[in-house]
DNA sequence: CGGGCCATTGAGTTTCTTCAACATTAGTGG
DNA sequence: CCACTAATGTTGAAGAAACTCAATGGCCCG
């Protein structure tokens, strides 16, 4: 089966550009509602059972965890600067957000006031729609990712998605000396990646090793990944 | 590991109730924009590469398919009456919607006009937000579902999610003589379920058989499932 | 320096997939 | 009405993939 050239994501939406800049005109109304919360690595960013708030990552990185019925932890989403979350009142109940790096900052917006703002200001409402659509796109990307059959494919797609998101939001933790380098800094442990992809941590490690053996990536350090061959990552499975 | 009682979804959101009724006051503005498309089983409902439209299932059932890089088909979403889709301009590119039963109807809304309506009418904008949030909740449910470890758990969670959605939208295809009966009518083949859960169709069949053996369900017909023990379905894995 | 966390690697086992055969059902046309 | 066909579902056996368990080494931090 030839690895057909799947069309990549379009350049960037207006929202993504705004996120890269860290808040723009239209955001002003919403920014007035925000309460910043700063956390250190491992701390819980927020635990909003009542679903009274919306959130937006402002700096650092975080993981959104859910406890499944059998007590196993599941990482439902990885959050980077610019990402919003907390739209889903119901489904999110029971999930907690944990900072992955020191100095992670999340902005908290009271849901009620955001709704009022949206009712009053069409411009703000438009922004919120774009935000929600971006969240949908993020979730769909992950569904496609989880649907992959084998582990190497999953990890490869994960790396590509991560690189795209770090590029989109001008991730501060990734010091890209050159735009060419295509280095991805993993903000999470192998264990977290495993929880995210529904794989055992050892399998994640082995998949990364396999990708390096095939020349798709290089692993200068456990948390640094140089992407060498995007097509090979995308194809994944091929021997 | 004790199967702790995970809080179920809250009764129903205002939107879900509206969907059950098939369109309500606030919808009026949007309904004027809709073009209904009727399809028979197996036909393509829409194939909107340009992402110029939003869609809403009105009757029947449909699957949203994506082709992954290796040419394998992936079912990204199952759609029932009331479900909206097409928010994600980028990520959806390349996915096609196919009717699962004869007489499936989807309503098509021009994205541009919907945006204009939202700008002009805060009430409509609010509806659209709720719609998007419902889609997010749907996607998150599926992510949690795909994150399950073993096949029996996945299939069990799938049945529960399906039952909830069929109940929420008053699925016409499910003639529930009694509210107690808890019968789920599978609108898809084992093969489709497999594509949805990232399992081989044979594994789906075996998982259903295993659940029946454990007394969690009954299978009067291949496409009919009586849910007998919800807790057992949720727990899934336990031997 | 010791302890803990993280990553890697190996060996054995479980689970799922694949391939195949067979049963069942529905639709079709004689 | 019946035989035929195609699609779908089930079941079995063999193989592959991923998981678990375990041991090792590196790194950071106290």
Coordinates of C-alpha atoms (C1' of nucleotides) in Angstrom, one line a residue:
Chain A
X1 CA 0.0 0.0 0.0
X2 CA 1.6 3.2 -1.1
X3 CA 1.7 5.9 1.6
X4 CA -0.5 8.4 -0.3
X5 CA 0.1 12.0 0.3
X6 CA -2.6 13.0 2.8
X7 CA -3.3 16.7 2.7
X8 CA -1.8 18.4 5.7
X9 CA -3.6 20.9 7.9
X10 CA -4.1 24.3 6.2
X11 CA -1.6 27.0 7.1
X12 CA -3.3 28.4 10.2
X13 CA -6.6 29.7 11.3
X14 CA -7.0 33.2 12.5
X15 CA -7.5 31.8 15.9
X16 CA -4.2 29.9 15.8
X17 CA -2.4 33.1 14.8
X18 CA -4.0 34.9 17.7
X19 CA -2.9 32.2 20.0
X20 CA 0.6 32.5 18.8
X21 CA 0.6 36.1 19.7
X22 CA -1.0 35.4 23.0
X23 CA -4.2 37.3 22.8
X24 CA -5.4 40.0 20.4
X25 CA -8.0 42.7 20.1
X26 CA -11.1 40.6 20.0
X27 CA -9.8 38.8 23.1
X28 CA -9.8 41.9 25.1
X29 CA -13.3 41.5 26.4
X30 CA -12.6 38.0 27.5
X31 CA -9.3 38.8 29.1
X32 CA -11.0 41.1 31.5
X33 CA -12.8 38.1 32.9
X34 CA -9.7 35.9 33.4
X35 CA -8.1 34.8 36.7
X36 CA -4.6 33.5 36.1
X37 CA -3.6 30.4 38.1
X38 CA 0.0 29.5 38.3
X39 CA 1.2 26.0 39.2
X40 CA 4.3 24.0 39.5
X41 CA 4.9 20.7 37.9
X42 CA 2.7 17.9 39.2
X43 CA 0.3 20.3 40.9
X44 CA -3.4 20.2 40.1
X45 CA -4.3 23.2 37.9
X46 CA -8.0 23.1 38.5
X47 CA -10.6 20.6 39.6
X48 CA -13.9 22.1 38.6
X49 CA -16.6 19.6 39.4
X50 CA -19.3 22.2 39.0
X51 CA -18.2 23.0 35.5
X52 CA -18.6 26.7 36.4
X53 CA -15.5 27.8 34.4
X54 CA -13.8 27.7 31.1
X55 CA -10.0 27.6 31.0
X56 CA -7.3 28.5 28.7
X57 CA -3.6 27.5 28.9
X58 CA -1.4 30.5 28.9
X59 CA 2.0 29.0 29.6
X60 CA 3.6 25.7 30.2
X61 CA 1.8 22.5 29.5
X62 CA -0.7 20.3 31.2
X63 CA -2.5 17.0 31.0
X64 CA -6.2 16.4 31.5
X65 CA -6.8 13.1 33.3
X66 CA -9.8 11.0 33.8
X67 CA -10.3 8.0 36.0
X68 CA -12.0 5.2 34.1
X69 CA -14.3 2.7 35.8
X70 CA -11.5 0.3 36.6
X71 CA -9.4 2.9 38.4
X72 CA -7.0 3.2 35.5
X73 CA -5.9 6.7 34.7
X74 CA -6.5 8.0 31.2
X75 CA -5.0 11.1 29.8
X76 CA -7.8 12.6 27.7
X77 CA -6.0 15.6 26.4
X78 CA -2.6 17.3 26.3
X79 CA -2.8 21.1 26.7
X80 CA -0.5 23.7 25.4
X81 CA -0.6 27.5 25.4
X82 CA -3.6 28.7 23.6
X83 CA -5.7 25.7 24.1
X84 CA -9.1 26.1 25.7
X85 CA -10.9 23.4 27.7
X86 CA -13.8 23.0 29.9
X87 CA -16.6 23.4 27.3
X88 CA -18.1 20.1 28.0
X89 CA -20.0 20.5 31.3
X90 CA -21.0 16.9 31.6
X91 CA -18.3 14.7 30.1
X92 CA -15.5 16.5 31.8
X93 CA -16.9 16.0 35.3
X94 CA -14.4 13.9 37.1
X95 CA -11.4 15.0 35.1
X96 CA -8.5 16.9 36.7
X97 CA -5.9 19.0 35.1
X98 CA -2.3 18.7 36.2
X99 CA 0.7 20.9 35.3
X100 CA 3.5 19.1 33.4
X101 CA 6.1 21.8 33.9
X102 CA 6.9 24.4 36.5
X103 CA 5.3 27.7 36.0
X104 CA 2.4 26.5 34.1
X105 CA -0.3 29.1 33.9
X106 CA -4.0 28.6 33.2
X107 CA -6.5 31.4 32.8
X108 CA -9.9 30.8 34.3
X109 CA -13.0 32.3 32.9
X110 CA -16.4 32.2 34.7
X111 CA -18.7 30.4 32.4
X112 CA -21.7 32.6 33.3
X113 CA -19.9 35.8 32.5
X114 CA -18.4 34.4 29.3
X115 CA -21.9 33.6 28.2
X116 CA -23.1 37.0 29.1
X117 CA -20.3 38.6 27.2
X118 CA -21.0 36.4 24.2
X119 CA -24.7 37.5 24.3
X120 CA -23.7 41.1 24.4
X121 CA -20.8 41.1 21.9
X122 CA -21.0 39.2 18.6
X123 CA -17.3 39.6 18.1
X124 CA -16.7 37.8 21.4
X125 CA -19.2 35.2 20.5
X126 CA -17.4 34.6 17.2
X127 CA -14.1 34.1 19.1
X128 CA -15.7 31.6 21.4
X129 CA -17.1 29.7 18.5
X130 CA -13.7 29.5 16.9
X131 CA -12.2 28.4 20.2
X132 CA -14.7 25.6 20.4
X133 CA -14.1 24.6 16.8
X134 CA -10.4 24.4 17.5
X135 CA -11.1 22.1 20.5
X136 CA -13.2 19.9 18.2
X137 CA -10.4 19.7 15.7
X138 CA -8.0 18.8 18.5
X139 CA -10.2 16.0 19.7
X140 CA -10.8 14.6 16.2
X141 CA -7.1 14.5 15.6
X142 CA -6.7 12.4 18.7
X143 CA -9.5 10.1 17.8
X144 CA -7.9 9.5 14.4
X145 CA -4.7 8.9 16.4
X146 CA -6.2 6.4 18.8
X147 CA -7.8 4.6 15.9
X148 CA -4.4 3.6 14.5
X149 CA -3.8 0.0 14.6
X150 CA -0.3 -0.6 15.7
X151 CA 1.9 1.1 18.3
X152 CA 4.5 2.5 15.9
X153 CA 1.9 4.2 13.9
X154 CA 0.3 5.7 17.0
X155 CA 3.6 7.1 18.3
X156 CA 4.5 8.4 14.9
X157 CA 1.2 10.2 14.5
X158 CA 1.5 11.5 18.1
X159 CA 4.9 13.0 17.3
X160 CA 3.6 14.7 14.2
X161 CA 0.6 16.1 16.0
X162 CA 2.7 17.3 18.8
X163 CA 5.1 19.0 16.5
X164 CA 2.3 20.8 14.7
X165 CA 0.8 22.0 18.0
X166 CA 4.1 23.2 19.4
X167 CA 4.8 25.0 16.2
X168 CA 1.3 26.5 16.1
X169 CA 1.5 28.0 19.6
X170 CA 5.2 29.1 19.6
X171 CA 5.8 26.8 22.5
X172 CA 8.3 28.6 24.7
X173 CA 9.8 25.4 26.0
X174 CA 10.9 24.4 22.5
X175 CA 13.9 26.5 21.7
X176 CA 14.1 26.1 18.0
X177 CA 17.4 27.5 16.9
X178 CA 16.3 27.0 13.3
X179 CA 12.9 26.6 11.8
X180 CA 14.4 23.7 9.9
X181 CA 15.4 21.7 12.9
X182 CA 12.0 20.2 13.6
X183 CA 12.8 19.3 17.1
X184 CA 9.9 18.3 19.4
X185 CA 10.4 18.5 23.1
X186 CA 8.2 15.9 24.8
X187 CA 6.6 17.5 27.8
X188 CA 5.6 14.2 29.2
X189 CA 7.0 10.9 30.3
X190 CA 6.8 7.7 28.4
X191 CA 4.2 6.6 30.9
X192 CA 2.0 9.7 30.1
X193 CA 2.4 9.1 26.4
X194 CA 1.2 5.6 27.1
X195 CA -1.8 6.7 29.0
X196 CA -2.5 9.1 26.2
X197 CA -2.2 6.6 23.4
X198 CA -3.6 3.6 25.3
X199 CA -0.2 1.9 25.2
X200 CA 2.1 0.5 27.9
X201 CA 5.1 2.7 28.6
X202 CA 7.5 0.0 27.4
X203 CA 5.7 -0.2 24.1
X204 CA 6.1 3.6 23.7
X205 CA 9.8 3.2 24.3
X206 CA 10.1 0.4 21.9
X207 CA 8.2 2.2 19.3
X208 CA 10.4 5.2 19.5
X209 CA 13.4 3.0 19.2
X210 CA 11.9 1.3 16.2
X211 CA 11.3 4.7 14.6
X212 CA 14.8 5.7 15.2
X213 CA 16.1 2.5 13.8
X214 CA 14.1 3.2 10.6
X215 CA 15.6 6.7 10.3
X216 CA 12.3 8.5 10.9
X217 CA 13.5 10.3 14.0
X218 CA 16.6 10.9 16.1
X219 CA 16.6 10.8 19.9
X220 CA 19.4 13.0 21.2
X221 CA 17.8 12.9 24.6
X222 CA 14.9 11.0 26.0
X223 CA 12.7 14.1 25.9
X224 CA 14.0 15.5 22.6
X225 CA 12.9 14.1 19.3
X226 CA 14.3 15.3 15.9
X227 CA 11.9 14.6 13.2
X228 CA 13.9 13.4 10.1
X229 CA 11.4 11.8 7.8
X230 CA 7.8 13.0 8.2
X231 CA 6.5 10.6 5.5
X232 CA 8.0 7.7 7.4
X233 CA 6.3 8.8 10.6
X234 CA 3.0 9.2 8.8
X235 CA 3.2 5.9 7.2
X236 CA 4.3 4.3 10.4
X237 CA 3.5 0.7 10.0
X238 CA 5.6 -0.1 6.9
X239 CA 8.4 -2.3 7.9
Chain B
X1 CA -10.2 -3.4 41.8
X2 CA -13.7 -2.5 42.8
X3 CA -15.9 -1.1 40.0
X4 CA -16.5 2.2 41.6
X5 CA -19.7 3.9 40.8
X6 CA -18.8 6.5 38.2
X7 CA -21.3 9.3 38.1
X8 CA -23.4 9.0 35.0
X9 CA -24.2 11.8 32.7
X10 CA -26.5 14.4 34.1
X11 CA -30.2 14.1 33.1
X12 CA -30.2 16.1 29.9
X13 CA -29.0 19.5 28.7
X14 CA -31.5 21.9 27.2
X15 CA -30.1 21.1 23.8
X16 CA -30.6 17.4 24.2
X17 CA -34.2 18.0 25.0
X18 CA -34.6 20.2 22.0
X19 CA -33.0 17.6 19.8
X20 CA -35.5 15.1 21.2
X21 CA -38.3 17.3 20.1
X22 CA -36.7 17.8 16.7
X23 CA -36.2 21.6 16.7
X24 CA -37.6 24.3 19.0
X25 CA -38.2 28.0 19.0
X26 CA -34.5 29.1 19.1
X27 CA -33.9 26.8 16.2
X28 CA -36.3 28.7 14.0
X29 CA -33.7 31.1 12.6
X30 CA -31.4 28.3 11.7
X31 CA -34.0 26.0 10.3
X32 CA -34.7 28.6 7.6
X33 CA -31.1 28.1 6.3
X34 CA -31.3 24.4 6.1
X35 CA -31.4 22.2 3.0
X36 CA -32.6 18.7 3.7
X37 CA -30.7 15.9 1.9
X38 CA -32.3 12.4 1.9
X39 CA -30.3 9.3 1.3
X40 CA -30.6 5.6 1.2
X41 CA -28.5 3.1 3.0
X42 CA -24.9 3.1 1.8
X43 CA -25.2 6.4 -0.1
X44 CA -22.9 9.2 0.6
X45 CA -24.7 11.9 2.5
X46 CA -22.3 14.7 1.8
X47 CA -18.7 15.1 0.9
X48 CA -17.9 18.7 1.6
X49 CA -14.2 19.2 0.9
X50 CA -14.5 22.9 1.1
X51 CA -15.9 22.8 4.6
X52 CA -18.5 25.3 3.5
X53 CA -21.4 23.8 5.4
X54 CA -22.5 22.6 8.8
X55 CA -24.7 19.5 9.0
X56 CA -27.3 18.1 11.3
X57 CA -28.7 14.6 11.3
X58 CA -32.4 14.7 11.1
X59 CA -33.4 11.1 10.7
X60 CA -31.8 7.8 10.3
X61 CA -28.2 7.2 11.2
X62 CA -24.9 7.8 9.5
X63 CA -21.2 7.1 9.9
X64 CA -18.4 9.5 9.4
X65 CA -15.4 7.9 7.8
X66 CA -11.9 8.9 7.3
X67 CA -9.1 7.3 5.3
X68 CA -5.9 6.9 7.2
X69 CA -2.6 7.1 5.6
X70 CA -2.3 3.4 5.1
X71 CA -5.6 3.3 3.2
X72 CA -7.5 1.7 6.1
X73 CA -10.9 3.1 6.7
X74 CA -11.6 4.6 10.1
X75 CA -15.1 5.4 11.4
X76 CA -14.6 8.7 13.3
X77 CA -18.1 9.2 14.5
X78 CA -21.5 7.7 14.5
X79 CA -24.3 10.2 13.9
X80 CA -27.9 10.0 15.2
X81 CA -30.8 12.5 14.9
X82 CA -29.9 15.7 16.5
X83 CA -26.1 15.4 16.1
X84 CA -24.3 18.2 14.4
X85 CA -21.1 17.9 12.6
X86 CA -18.8 19.7 10.3
X87 CA -17.5 22.3 12.7
X88 CA -13.9 21.5 12.2
X89 CA -13.0 22.9 8.9
X90 CA -9.5 21.4 8.7
X91 CA -9.6 18.1 10.5
X92 CA -12.7 17.0 8.7
X93 CA -11.3 17.5 5.3
X94 CA -11.2 14.1 3.6
X95 CA -13.9 12.5 5.6
X96 CA -17.1 11.3 4.1
X97 CA -20.5 10.7 5.6
X98 CA -22.5 7.6 4.6
X99 CA -26.0 6.8 5.5
X100 CA -26.5 3.6 7.5
X101 CA -30.2 3.1 7.0
X102 CA -32.6 4.0 4.2
X103 CA -34.3 7.3 4.5
X104 CA -31.5 9.0 6.4
X105 CA -31.9 12.8 6.3
X106 CA -29.3 15.4 7.0
X107 CA -29.8 19.1 7.1
X108 CA -27.2 21.2 5.5
X109 CA -26.5 24.8 6.7
X110 CA -24.3 27.2 4.8
X111 CA -21.5 28.0 7.2
X112 CA -21.3 31.6 6.0
X113 CA -25.0 32.3 6.7
X114 CA -24.9 30.5 10.0
X115 CA -22.1 32.8 11.0
X116 CA -24.0 35.8 9.9
X117 CA -27.0 34.7 11.8
X118 CA -24.9 34.1 14.9
X119 CA -23.5 37.6 14.6
X120 CA -27.0 39.1 14.3
X121 CA -28.9 37.1 16.9
X122 CA -27.3 36.3 20.3
X123 CA -30.0 33.6 20.8
X124 CA -28.9 31.8 17.7
X125 CA -25.3 32.2 18.7
X126 CA -26.0 30.6 22.0
X127 CA -27.7 27.7 20.3
X128 CA -24.7 27.2 18.1
X129 CA -22.4 27.2 21.1
X130 CA -24.4 24.6 22.8
X131 CA -24.3 22.5 19.7
X132 CA -20.6 22.7 19.5
X133 CA -20.3 21.8 23.2
X134 CA -22.4 18.8 22.6
X135 CA -20.2 17.7 19.8
X136 CA -17.2 18.1 22.1
X137 CA -18.8 16.0 24.8
X138 CA -19.6 13.3 22.1
X139 CA -16.0 13.3 21.0
X140 CA -14.7 13.1 24.5
X141 CA -16.9 10.1 25.2
X142 CA -15.4 8.4 22.3
X143 CA -11.8 9.2 23.3
X144 CA -12.5 7.7 26.7
X145 CA -14.0 4.7 24.9
X146 CA -11.0 4.2 22.7
X147 CA -8.7 4.5 25.6
X148 CA -10.1 1.3 27.1
X149 CA -7.6 -1.4 27.3
X150 CA -9.3 -4.6 26.3
X151 CA -11.9 -5.5 23.7
X152 CA -14.7 -6.5 26.0
X153 CA -14.4 -3.2 27.9
X154 CA -14.5 -1.3 24.7
X155 CA -17.6 -3.1 23.4
X156 CA -19.3 -2.7 26.7
X157 CA -18.7 1.0 26.9
X158 CA -19.8 1.3 23.3
X159 CA -23.1 -0.3 24.0
X160 CA -23.7 1.9 27.0
X161 CA -22.8 5.0 25.0
X162 CA -25.1 3.9 22.2
X163 CA -28.0 3.2 24.4
X164 CA -27.6 6.6 26.0
X165 CA -27.6 8.4 22.7
X166 CA -30.5 6.4 21.3
X167 CA -32.4 7.2 24.4
X168 CA -31.5 10.9 24.3
X169 CA -32.7 11.5 20.8
X170 CA -35.7 9.3 20.8
X171 CA -34.3 7.2 18.0
X172 CA -37.2 6.2 15.8
X173 CA -35.6 2.9 14.9
X174 CA -35.6 1.7 18.4
X175 CA -39.2 0.8 19.2
X176 CA -39.0 0.5 23.0
X177 CA -42.2 -1.1 24.1
X178 CA -41.2 -0.4 27.7
X179 CA -38.8 2.1 29.1
X180 CA -37.4 -0.7 31.1
X181 CA -36.5 -2.9 28.2
X182 CA -33.2 -1.2 27.5
X183 CA -32.9 -2.6 24.1
X184 CA -30.3 -1.2 21.8
X185 CA -30.6 -1.6 18.1
X186 CA -27.2 -1.6 16.5
X187 CA -27.4 0.5 13.3
X188 CA -24.1 -0.9 12.1
X189 CA -22.4 -4.1 11.2
X190 CA -19.8 -5.8 13.3
X191 CA -17.3 -4.6 10.8
X192 CA -18.4 -1.0 11.3
X193 CA -18.2 -1.4 15.1
X194 CA -14.7 -2.7 14.7
X195 CA -13.6 0.2 12.6
X196 CA -15.1 2.5 15.2
X197 CA -13.4 0.8 18.2
X198 CA -10.2 -0.1 16.4
X199 CA -10.9 -3.8 16.7
X200 CA -11.2 -6.6 14.2
X201 CA -14.8 -7.5 13.5
X202 CA -14.3 -11.0 14.8
X203 CA -13.1 -9.6 18.1
X204 CA -16.3 -7.6 18.3
X205 CA -18.3 -10.7 17.8
X206 CA -16.4 -12.6 20.4
X207 CA -16.7 -9.7 22.8
X208 CA -20.4 -9.6 22.5
X209 CA -20.5 -13.4 23.0
X210 CA -18.4 -13.0 26.1
X211 CA -20.7 -10.3 27.5
X212 CA -23.7 -12.5 26.9
X213 CA -22.0 -15.4 28.6
X214 CA -21.4 -13.3 31.6
X215 CA -25.0 -12.2 31.7
X216 CA -24.4 -8.6 30.9
X217 CA -26.4 -8.6 27.7
X218 CA -28.7 -10.8 25.7
X219 CA -28.6 -11.0 21.9
X220 CA -32.0 -12.0 20.6
X221 CA -30.8 -11.0 17.1
X222 CA -27.5 -10.0 15.8
X223 CA -28.5 -6.3 15.6
X224 CA -30.5 -6.3 18.8
X225 CA -28.9 -6.1 22.2
X226 CA -30.8 -6.2 25.5
X227 CA -28.8 -4.6 28.3
X228 CA -29.2 -6.7 31.4
X229 CA -26.5 -5.6 33.7
X230 CA -25.1 -2.1 33.2
X231 CA -22.6 -2.4 36.0
X232 CA -21.1 -5.5 34.4
X233 CA -20.9 -3.7 31.1
X234 CA -19.2 -0.7 32.6
X235 CA -16.7 -2.9 34.5
X236 CA -16.1 -5.0 31.4
X237 CA -12.8 -6.4 32.1
X238 CA -13.5 -8.4 35.3
X239 CA -13.3 -12.0 34.6
Chain C
dC1 C1' 26.1 9.3 48.4
dG2 C1' 21.6 7.2 48.4
dG3 C1' 16.9 7.2 46.8
dG4 C1' 13.5 7.9 43.6
dC5 C1' 11.9 8.6 39.0
dC6 C1' 12.5 7.7 34.3
dA7 C1' 13.9 5.2 30.3
dT8 C1' 15.5 1.1 28.2
dT9 C1' 15.8 -3.8 27.2
dG10 C1' 14.8 -8.8 27.6
dA11 C1' 11.7 -13.0 28.5
dG12 C1' 7.4 -15.0 29.0
dT13 C1' 2.4 -14.7 28.7
dT14 C1' -2.0 -12.8 27.3
dT15 C1' -4.7 -10.7 23.9
dC16 C1' -5.9 -9.6 19.6
dT17 C1' -5.6 -10.3 14.7
dT18 C1' -5.5 -13.0 10.7
dC19 C1' -7.0 -16.6 7.8
dA20 C1' -10.3 -19.9 7.1
dA21 C1' -14.5 -22.5 7.3
dC22 C1' -19.2 -22.5 8.2
dA23 C1' -24.0 -20.7 9.6
dT24 C1' -27.6 -17.5 8.9
dT25 C1' -30.3 -14.1 6.7
dA26 C1' -32.1 -11.3 3.1
dG27 C1' -32.7 -10.3 -1.5
dT28 C1' -33.3 -11.9 -6.4
dG29 C1' -35.0 -14.1 -10.2
dG30 C1' -36.8 -18.2 -12.1
Chain D
dC1 C1' -42.6 -20.8 -3.8
dC2 C1' -38.1 -22.1 -4.0
dA3 C1' -33.2 -22.1 -5.2
dC4 C1' -29.4 -19.2 -5.6
dT5 C1' -26.4 -15.6 -4.3
dA6 C1' -24.4 -12.1 -1.5
dA7 C1' -23.7 -10.1 2.7
dT8 C1' -23.3 -10.7 7.4
dG9 C1' -22.3 -13.1 11.6
dT10 C1' -20.0 -16.8 14.2
dT11 C1' -16.4 -20.0 15.5
dG12 C1' -11.8 -22.3 15.4
dA13 C1' -6.7 -22.4 15.0
dA14 C1' -2.2 -20.3 14.2
dG15 C1' 0.4 -16.3 14.4
dA16 C1' 1.7 -11.6 15.6
dA17 C1' 1.5 -7.8 18.5
dA18 C1' 1.4 -5.7 22.8
dC19 C1' 1.4 -6.4 27.8
dT20 C1' 3.4 -7.7 32.2
dC21 C1' 7.1 -8.6 35.0
dA22 C1' 11.8 -8.0 35.9
dA23 C1' 16.5 -6.2 35.8
dT24 C1' 19.6 -2.5 34.5
dG25 C1' 21.4 2.1 33.9
dG26 C1' 21.1 7.2 33.9
dC27 C1' 19.7 11.4 36.0
dC28 C1' 18.2 14.7 39.3
dC29 C1' 17.6 16.1 43.9
dG30 C1' 17.9 15.9 48.7

